[in-house]
PDB file of C-alpha atoms in Angstrom:
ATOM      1  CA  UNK A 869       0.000   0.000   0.000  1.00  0.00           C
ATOM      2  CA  UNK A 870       1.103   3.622  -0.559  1.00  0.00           C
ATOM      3  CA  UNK A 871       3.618   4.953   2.410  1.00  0.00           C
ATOM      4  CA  UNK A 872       3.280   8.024   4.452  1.00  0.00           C
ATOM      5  CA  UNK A 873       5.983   9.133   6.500  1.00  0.00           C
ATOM      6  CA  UNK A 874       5.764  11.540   9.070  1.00  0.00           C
ATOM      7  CA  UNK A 875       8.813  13.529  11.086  1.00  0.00           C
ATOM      8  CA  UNK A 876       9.521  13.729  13.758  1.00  0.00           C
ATOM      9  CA  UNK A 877       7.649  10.800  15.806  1.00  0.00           C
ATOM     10  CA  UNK A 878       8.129  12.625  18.763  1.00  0.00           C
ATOM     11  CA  UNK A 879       9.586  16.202  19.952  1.00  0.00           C
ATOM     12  CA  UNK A 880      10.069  18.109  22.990  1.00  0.00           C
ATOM     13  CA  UNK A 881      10.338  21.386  22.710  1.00  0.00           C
ATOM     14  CA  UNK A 882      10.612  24.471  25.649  1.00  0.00           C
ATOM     15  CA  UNK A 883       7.178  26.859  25.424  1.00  0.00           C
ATOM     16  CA  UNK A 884       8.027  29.998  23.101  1.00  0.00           C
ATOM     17  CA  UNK A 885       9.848  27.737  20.522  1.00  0.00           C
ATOM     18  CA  UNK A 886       8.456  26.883  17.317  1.00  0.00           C
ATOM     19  CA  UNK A 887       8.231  23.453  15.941  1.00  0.00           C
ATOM     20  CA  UNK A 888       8.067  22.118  12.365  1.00  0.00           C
ATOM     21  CA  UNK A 889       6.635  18.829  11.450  1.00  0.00           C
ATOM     22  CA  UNK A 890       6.870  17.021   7.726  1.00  0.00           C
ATOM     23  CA  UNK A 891       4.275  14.754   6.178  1.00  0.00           C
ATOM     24  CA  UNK A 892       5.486  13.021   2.871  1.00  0.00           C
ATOM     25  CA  UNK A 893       4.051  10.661   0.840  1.00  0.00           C
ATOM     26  CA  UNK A 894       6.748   8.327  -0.666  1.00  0.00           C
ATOM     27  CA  UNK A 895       5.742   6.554  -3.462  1.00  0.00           C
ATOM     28  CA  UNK A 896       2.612   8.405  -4.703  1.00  0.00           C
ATOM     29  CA  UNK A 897       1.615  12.094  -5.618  1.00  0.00           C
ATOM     30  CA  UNK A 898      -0.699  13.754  -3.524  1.00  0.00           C
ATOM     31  CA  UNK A 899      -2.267  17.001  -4.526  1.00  0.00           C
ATOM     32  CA  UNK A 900      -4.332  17.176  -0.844  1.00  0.00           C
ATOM     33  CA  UNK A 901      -3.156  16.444   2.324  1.00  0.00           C
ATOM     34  CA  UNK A 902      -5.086  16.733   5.762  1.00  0.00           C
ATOM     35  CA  UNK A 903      -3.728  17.498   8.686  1.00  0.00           C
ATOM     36  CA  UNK A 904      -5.334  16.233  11.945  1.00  0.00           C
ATOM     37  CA  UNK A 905      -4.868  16.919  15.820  1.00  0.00           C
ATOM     38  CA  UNK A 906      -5.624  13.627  18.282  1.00  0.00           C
ATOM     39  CA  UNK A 907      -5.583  14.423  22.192  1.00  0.00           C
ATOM     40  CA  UNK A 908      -5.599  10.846  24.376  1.00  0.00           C
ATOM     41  CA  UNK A 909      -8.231   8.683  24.164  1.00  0.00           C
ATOM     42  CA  UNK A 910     -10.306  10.907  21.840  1.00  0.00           C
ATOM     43  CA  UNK A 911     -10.971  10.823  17.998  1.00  0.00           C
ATOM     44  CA  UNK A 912      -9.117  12.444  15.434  1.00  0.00           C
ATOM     45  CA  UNK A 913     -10.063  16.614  14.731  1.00  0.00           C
ATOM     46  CA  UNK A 914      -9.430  17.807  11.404  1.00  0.00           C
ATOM     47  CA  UNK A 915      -7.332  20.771  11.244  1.00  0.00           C
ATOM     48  CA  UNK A 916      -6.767  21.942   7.950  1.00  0.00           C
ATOM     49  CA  UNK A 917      -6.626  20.779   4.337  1.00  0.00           C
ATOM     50  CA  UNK A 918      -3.436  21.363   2.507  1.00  0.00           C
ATOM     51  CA  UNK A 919      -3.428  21.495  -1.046  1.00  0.00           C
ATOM     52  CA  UNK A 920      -0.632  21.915  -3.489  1.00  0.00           C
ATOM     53  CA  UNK A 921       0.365  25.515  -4.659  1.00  0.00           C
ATOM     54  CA  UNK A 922      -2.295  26.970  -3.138  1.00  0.00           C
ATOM     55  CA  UNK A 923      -2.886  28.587   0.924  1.00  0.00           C
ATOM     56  CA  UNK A 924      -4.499  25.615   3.551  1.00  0.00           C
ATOM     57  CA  UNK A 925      -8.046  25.903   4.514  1.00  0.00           C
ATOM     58  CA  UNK A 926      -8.315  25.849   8.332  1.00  0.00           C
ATOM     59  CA  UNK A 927     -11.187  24.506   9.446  1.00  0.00           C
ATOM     60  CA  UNK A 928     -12.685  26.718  12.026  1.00  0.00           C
ATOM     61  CA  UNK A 929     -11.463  27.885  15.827  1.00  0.00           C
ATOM     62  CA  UNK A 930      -7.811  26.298  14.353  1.00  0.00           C
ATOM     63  CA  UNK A 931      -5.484  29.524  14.435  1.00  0.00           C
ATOM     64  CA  UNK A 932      -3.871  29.979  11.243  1.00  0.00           C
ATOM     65  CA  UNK A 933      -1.052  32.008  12.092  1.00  0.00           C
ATOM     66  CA  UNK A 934      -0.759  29.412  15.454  1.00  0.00           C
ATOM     67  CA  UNK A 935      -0.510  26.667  12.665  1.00  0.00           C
ATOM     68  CA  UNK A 936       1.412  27.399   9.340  1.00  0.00           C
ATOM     69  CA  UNK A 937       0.753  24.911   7.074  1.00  0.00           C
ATOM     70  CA  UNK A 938       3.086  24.641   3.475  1.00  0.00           C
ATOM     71  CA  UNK A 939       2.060  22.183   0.720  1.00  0.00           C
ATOM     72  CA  UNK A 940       5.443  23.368  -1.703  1.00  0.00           C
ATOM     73  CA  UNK A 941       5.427  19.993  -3.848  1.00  0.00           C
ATOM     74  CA  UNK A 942       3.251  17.206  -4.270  1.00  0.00           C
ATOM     75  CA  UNK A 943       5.146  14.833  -2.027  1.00  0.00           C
ATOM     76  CA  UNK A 944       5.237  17.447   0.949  1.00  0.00           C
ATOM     77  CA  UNK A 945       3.383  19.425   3.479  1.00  0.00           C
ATOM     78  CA  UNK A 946       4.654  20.694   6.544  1.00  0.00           C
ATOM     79  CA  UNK A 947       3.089  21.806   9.956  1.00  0.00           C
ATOM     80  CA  UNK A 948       4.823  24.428  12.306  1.00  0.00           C
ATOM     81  CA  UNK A 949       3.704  25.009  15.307  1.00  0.00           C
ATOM     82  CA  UNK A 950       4.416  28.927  16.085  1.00  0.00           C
ATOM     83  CA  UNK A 951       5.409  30.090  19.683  1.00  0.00           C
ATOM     84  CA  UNK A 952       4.459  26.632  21.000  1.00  0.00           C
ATOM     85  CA  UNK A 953       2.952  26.456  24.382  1.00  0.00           C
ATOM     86  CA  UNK A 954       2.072  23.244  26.293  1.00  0.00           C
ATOM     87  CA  UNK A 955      -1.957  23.332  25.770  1.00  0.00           C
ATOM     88  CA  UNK A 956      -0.116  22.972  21.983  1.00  0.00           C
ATOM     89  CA  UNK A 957       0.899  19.624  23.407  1.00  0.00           C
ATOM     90  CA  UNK A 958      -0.698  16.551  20.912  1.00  0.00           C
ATOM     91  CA  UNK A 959      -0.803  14.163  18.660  1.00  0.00           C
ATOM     92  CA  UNK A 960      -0.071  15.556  15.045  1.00  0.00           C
ATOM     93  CA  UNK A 961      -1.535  13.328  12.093  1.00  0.00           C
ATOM     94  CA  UNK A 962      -1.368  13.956   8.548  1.00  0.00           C
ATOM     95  CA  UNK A 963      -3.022  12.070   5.789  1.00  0.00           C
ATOM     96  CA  UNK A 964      -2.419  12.388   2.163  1.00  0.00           C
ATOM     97  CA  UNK A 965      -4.915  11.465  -0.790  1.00  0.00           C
ATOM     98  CA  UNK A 966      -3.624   9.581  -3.639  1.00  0.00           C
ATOM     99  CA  UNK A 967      -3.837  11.638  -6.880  1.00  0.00           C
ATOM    100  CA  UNK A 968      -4.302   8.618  -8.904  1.00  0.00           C
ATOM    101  CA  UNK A 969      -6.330   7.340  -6.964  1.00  0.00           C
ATOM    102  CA  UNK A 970      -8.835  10.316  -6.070  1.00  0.00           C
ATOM    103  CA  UNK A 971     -12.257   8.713  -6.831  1.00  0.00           C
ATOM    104  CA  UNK A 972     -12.124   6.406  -4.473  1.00  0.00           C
ATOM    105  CA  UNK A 973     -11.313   8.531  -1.678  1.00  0.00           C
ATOM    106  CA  UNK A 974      -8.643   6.235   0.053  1.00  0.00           C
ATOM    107  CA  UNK A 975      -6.340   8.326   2.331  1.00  0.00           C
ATOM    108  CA  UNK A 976      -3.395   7.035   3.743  1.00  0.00           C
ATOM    109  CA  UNK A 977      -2.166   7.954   7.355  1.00  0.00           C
ATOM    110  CA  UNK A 978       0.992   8.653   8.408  1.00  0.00           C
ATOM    111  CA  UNK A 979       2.722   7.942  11.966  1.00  0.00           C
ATOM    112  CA  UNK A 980       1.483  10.594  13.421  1.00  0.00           C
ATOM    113  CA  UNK A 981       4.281  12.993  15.701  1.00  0.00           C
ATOM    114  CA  UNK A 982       3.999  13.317  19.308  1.00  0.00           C
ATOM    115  CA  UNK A 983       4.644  17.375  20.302  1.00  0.00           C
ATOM    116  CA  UNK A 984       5.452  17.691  23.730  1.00  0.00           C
ATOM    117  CA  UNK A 985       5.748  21.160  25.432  1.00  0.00           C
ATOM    118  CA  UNK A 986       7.449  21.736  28.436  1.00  0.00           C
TER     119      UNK A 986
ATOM    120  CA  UNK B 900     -24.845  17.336   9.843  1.00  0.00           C
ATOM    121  CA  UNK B 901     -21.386  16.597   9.425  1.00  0.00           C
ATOM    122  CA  UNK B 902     -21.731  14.409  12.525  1.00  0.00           C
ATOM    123  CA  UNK B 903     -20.817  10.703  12.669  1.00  0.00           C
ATOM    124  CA  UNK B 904     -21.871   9.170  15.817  1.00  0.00           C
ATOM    125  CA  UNK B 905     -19.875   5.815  17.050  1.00  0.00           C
ATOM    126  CA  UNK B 906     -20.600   3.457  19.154  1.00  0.00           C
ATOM    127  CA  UNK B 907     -19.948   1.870  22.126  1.00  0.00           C
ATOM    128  CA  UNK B 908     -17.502   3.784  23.442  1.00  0.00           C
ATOM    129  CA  UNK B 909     -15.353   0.421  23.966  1.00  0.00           C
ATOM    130  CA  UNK B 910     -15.683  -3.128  23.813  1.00  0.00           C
ATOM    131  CA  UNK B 911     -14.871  -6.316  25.541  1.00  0.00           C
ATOM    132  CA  UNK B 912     -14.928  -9.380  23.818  1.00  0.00           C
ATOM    133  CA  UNK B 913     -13.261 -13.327  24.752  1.00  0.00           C
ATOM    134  CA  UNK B 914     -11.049 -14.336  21.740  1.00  0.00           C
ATOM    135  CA  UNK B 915     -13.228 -15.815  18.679  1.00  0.00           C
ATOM    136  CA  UNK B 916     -16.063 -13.373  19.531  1.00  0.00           C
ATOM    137  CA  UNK B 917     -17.766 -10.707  17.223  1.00  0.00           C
ATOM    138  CA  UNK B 918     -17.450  -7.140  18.442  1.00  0.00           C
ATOM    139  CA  UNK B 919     -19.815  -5.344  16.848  1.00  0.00           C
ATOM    140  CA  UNK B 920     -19.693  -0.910  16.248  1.00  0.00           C
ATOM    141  CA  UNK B 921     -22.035   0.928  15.123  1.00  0.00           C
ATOM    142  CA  UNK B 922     -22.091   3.974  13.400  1.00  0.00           C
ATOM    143  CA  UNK B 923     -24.597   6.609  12.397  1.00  0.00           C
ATOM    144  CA  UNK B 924     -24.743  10.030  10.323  1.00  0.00           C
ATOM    145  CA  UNK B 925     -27.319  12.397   9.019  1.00  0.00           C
ATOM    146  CA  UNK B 926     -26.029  14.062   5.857  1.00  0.00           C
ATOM    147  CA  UNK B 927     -27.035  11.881   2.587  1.00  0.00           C
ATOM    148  CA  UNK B 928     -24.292  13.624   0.895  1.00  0.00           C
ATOM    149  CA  UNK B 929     -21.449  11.226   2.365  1.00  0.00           C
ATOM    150  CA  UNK B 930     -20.354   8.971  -0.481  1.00  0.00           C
ATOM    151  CA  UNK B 931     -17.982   6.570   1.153  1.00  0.00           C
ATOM    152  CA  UNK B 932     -17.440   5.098   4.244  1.00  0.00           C
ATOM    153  CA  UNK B 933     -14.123   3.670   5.850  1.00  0.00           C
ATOM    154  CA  UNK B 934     -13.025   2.320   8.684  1.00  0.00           C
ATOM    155  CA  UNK B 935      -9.859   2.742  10.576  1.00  0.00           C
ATOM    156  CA  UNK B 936      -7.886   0.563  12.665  1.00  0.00           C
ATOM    157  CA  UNK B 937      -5.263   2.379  15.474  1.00  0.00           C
ATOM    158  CA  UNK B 938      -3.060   1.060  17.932  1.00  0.00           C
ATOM    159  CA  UNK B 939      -1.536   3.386  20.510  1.00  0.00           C
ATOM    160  CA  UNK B 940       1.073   5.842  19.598  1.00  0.00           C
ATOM    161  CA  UNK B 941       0.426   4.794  15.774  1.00  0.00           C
ATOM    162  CA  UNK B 942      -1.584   6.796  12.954  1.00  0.00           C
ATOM    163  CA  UNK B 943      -4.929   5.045  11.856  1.00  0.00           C
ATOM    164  CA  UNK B 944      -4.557   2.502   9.306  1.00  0.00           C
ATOM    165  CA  UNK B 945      -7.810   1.871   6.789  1.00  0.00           C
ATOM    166  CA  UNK B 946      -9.053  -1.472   7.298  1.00  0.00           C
ATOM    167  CA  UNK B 947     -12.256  -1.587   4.955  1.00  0.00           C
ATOM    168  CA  UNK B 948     -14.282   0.536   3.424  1.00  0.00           C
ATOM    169  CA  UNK B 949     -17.682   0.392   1.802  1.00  0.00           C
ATOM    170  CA  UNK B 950     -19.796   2.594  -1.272  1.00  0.00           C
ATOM    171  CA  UNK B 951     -23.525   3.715   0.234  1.00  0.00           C
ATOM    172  CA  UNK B 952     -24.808   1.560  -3.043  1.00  0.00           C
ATOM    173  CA  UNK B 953     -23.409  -1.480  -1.602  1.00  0.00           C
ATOM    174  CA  UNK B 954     -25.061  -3.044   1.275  1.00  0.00           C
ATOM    175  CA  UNK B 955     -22.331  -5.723   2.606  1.00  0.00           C
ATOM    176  CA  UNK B 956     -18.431  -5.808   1.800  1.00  0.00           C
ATOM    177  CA  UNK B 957     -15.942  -8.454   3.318  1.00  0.00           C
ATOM    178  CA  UNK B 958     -12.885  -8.381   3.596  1.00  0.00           C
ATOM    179  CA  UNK B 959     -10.903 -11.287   5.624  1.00  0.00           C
ATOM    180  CA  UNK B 960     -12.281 -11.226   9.147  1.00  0.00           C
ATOM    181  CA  UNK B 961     -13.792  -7.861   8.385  1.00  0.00           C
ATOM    182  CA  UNK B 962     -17.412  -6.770   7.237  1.00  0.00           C
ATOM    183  CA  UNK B 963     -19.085  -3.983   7.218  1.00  0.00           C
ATOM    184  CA  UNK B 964     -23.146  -3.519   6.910  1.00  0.00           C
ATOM    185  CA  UNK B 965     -24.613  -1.163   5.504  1.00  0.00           C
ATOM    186  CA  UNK B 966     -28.086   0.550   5.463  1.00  0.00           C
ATOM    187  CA  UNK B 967     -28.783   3.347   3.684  1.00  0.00           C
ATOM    188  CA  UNK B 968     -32.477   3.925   4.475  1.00  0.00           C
ATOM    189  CA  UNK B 969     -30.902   4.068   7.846  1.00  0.00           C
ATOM    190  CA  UNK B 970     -28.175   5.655   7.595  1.00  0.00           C
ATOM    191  CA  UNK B 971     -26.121   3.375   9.631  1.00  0.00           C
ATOM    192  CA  UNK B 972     -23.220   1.837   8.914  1.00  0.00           C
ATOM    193  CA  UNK B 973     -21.405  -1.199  11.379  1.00  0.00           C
ATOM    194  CA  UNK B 974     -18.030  -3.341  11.536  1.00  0.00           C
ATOM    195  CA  UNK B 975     -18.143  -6.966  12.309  1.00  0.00           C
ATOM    196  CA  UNK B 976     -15.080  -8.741  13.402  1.00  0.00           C
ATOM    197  CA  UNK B 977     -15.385 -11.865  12.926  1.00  0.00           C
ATOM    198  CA  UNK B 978     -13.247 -14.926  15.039  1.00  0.00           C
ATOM    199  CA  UNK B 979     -11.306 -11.496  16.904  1.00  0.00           C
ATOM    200  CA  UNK B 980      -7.867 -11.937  17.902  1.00  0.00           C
ATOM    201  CA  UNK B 981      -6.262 -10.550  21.166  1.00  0.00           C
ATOM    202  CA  UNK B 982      -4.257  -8.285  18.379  1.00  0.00           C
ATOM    203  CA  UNK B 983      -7.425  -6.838  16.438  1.00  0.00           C
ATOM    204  CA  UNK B 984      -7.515  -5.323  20.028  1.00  0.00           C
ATOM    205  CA  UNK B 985      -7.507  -1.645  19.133  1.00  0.00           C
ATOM    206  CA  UNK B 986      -9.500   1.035  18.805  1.00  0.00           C
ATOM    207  CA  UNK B 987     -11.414   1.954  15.588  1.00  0.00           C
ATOM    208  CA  UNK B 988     -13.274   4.628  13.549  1.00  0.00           C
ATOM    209  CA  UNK B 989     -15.536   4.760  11.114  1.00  0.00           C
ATOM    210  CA  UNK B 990     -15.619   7.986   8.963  1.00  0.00           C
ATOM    211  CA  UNK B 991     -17.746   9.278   6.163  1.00  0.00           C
ATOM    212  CA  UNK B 992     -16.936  11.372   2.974  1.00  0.00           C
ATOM    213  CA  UNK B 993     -18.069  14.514   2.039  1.00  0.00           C
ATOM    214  CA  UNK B 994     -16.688  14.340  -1.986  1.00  0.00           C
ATOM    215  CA  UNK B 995     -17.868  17.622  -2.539  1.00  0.00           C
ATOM    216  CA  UNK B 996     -15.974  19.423   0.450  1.00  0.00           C
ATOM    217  CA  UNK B 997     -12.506  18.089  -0.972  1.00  0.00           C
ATOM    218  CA  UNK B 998     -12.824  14.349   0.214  1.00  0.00           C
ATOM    219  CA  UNK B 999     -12.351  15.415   4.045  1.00  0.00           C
ATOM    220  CA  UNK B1000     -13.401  12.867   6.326  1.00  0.00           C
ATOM    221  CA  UNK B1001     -15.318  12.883   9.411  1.00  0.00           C
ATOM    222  CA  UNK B1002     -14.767  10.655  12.221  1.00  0.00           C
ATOM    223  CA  UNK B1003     -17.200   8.863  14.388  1.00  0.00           C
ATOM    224  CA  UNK B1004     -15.526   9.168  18.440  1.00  0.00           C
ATOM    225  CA  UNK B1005     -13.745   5.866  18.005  1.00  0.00           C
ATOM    226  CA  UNK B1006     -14.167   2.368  20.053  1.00  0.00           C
ATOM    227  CA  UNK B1007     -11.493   0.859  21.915  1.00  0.00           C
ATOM    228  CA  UNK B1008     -12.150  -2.909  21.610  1.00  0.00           C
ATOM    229  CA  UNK B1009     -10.349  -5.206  23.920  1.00  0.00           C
ATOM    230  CA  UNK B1010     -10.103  -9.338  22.669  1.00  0.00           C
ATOM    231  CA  UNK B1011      -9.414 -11.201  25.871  1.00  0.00           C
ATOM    232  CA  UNK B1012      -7.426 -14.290  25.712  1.00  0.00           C
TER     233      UNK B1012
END
């Protein structure tokens, strides 16, 4: 099955910093990636939609300039976290749809990365 | 209307059971409907999904019903294995808002030896 690989799995980082995480999908092009926020226990909450070329769509209460979101090729998105503070503390998932395979909707996860802030 | 209600919230089961989860949403404009499989610490991982113009899909020890006059949706796992132990989502399409998907709350199913 098509490969998404997220980085990093995990990070601490001290509150005030800024923290960037990569989604890419390896072996396929994807012209949309999602990007999702998990706390424990609870299911996943879209954040924004990246697409390729063009600005994210945040979905709403998700702070844009909190959460910078870059789709520069079709193989990459990345996530920042801005000024970072430990209510930022998550689970970061992205998903990526499959260009070629668009019409059936399949989405592949990746890892997920773990933000800690101290 | 973008809901997708889950549930139970979790699930016991002894090894070779069924554990059953049920979903449920309201807008008819969802075209497809997947389910997720996650183990801690992991990203979700698509176990089977299902068109609303198909009633029943298998796949290994997975099926999923579905009933569109209903508009509920279920997972069957069938002979479960202390490692299907997990938690799982079902989530529903929207095509027409750029194939986002919305997630039921997720059941954490437990297979007992």
């Amino acid at each position: 099955g098509a490969v998404v690989s997220q980085h990093p799995s995990w990070v601490i980082c001290k509150s005030g910093t800024s923290v960037k995480i990569e989604c890419r999908s390896l072996d396929f092009q994807a012209t949309t990636m999602f990007w999702y926020r998990q706390f424990p226990k609870q299911s996943l909450m879209l954040m924004a939609t990246s697409n390729e070329g063009s600005k994210a769509t945040y979905e709403q209460g998700v702070e844009k300039d909190k959460f910078l979101i870059n789709h520069a090729s079709l193989t990459l998105s990345t996530l920042t976290v801005t000024s970072a503070h430990p209510e930022d503390s998550s689970f970061y998932i992205c998903s990526a749809l499959n260009r070629d395979r668009g019409s059936t909707g399949e989405l592949f996860f990746g890892e997920g990365s773990r933000l800690t802030v101290l | 209307q973008q809901q997708v209600k889950q549930s139970p919230q979790s699930l016991i089961v002894q090894k070779g059971g069924i554990p059953i989860i049920n979903c449920a949403y309201e807008n008819t404009a969802f075209d497809y409907f997947p389910w997720y499989q996650q183990f801690p610490g992991k990203g979700p991982a698509l176990l089977i999904a299902i068109r609303p113009d198909v009633s029943e899909k298998k796949e290994g020890r997975f099926t999923i019903s579905f009933n569109k006059s209903a508009k509920q949706f279920s997972l069957h796992i069938m002979d479960s294995q202390p490692g299907d132990s997990a938690t799982y989502f079902c989530a529903a399409r929207l095509k027409a808002a750029g194939n986002k998907l919305t997630f039921g709350g997720g059941t954490r199913v437990l297979v007992k030896p």
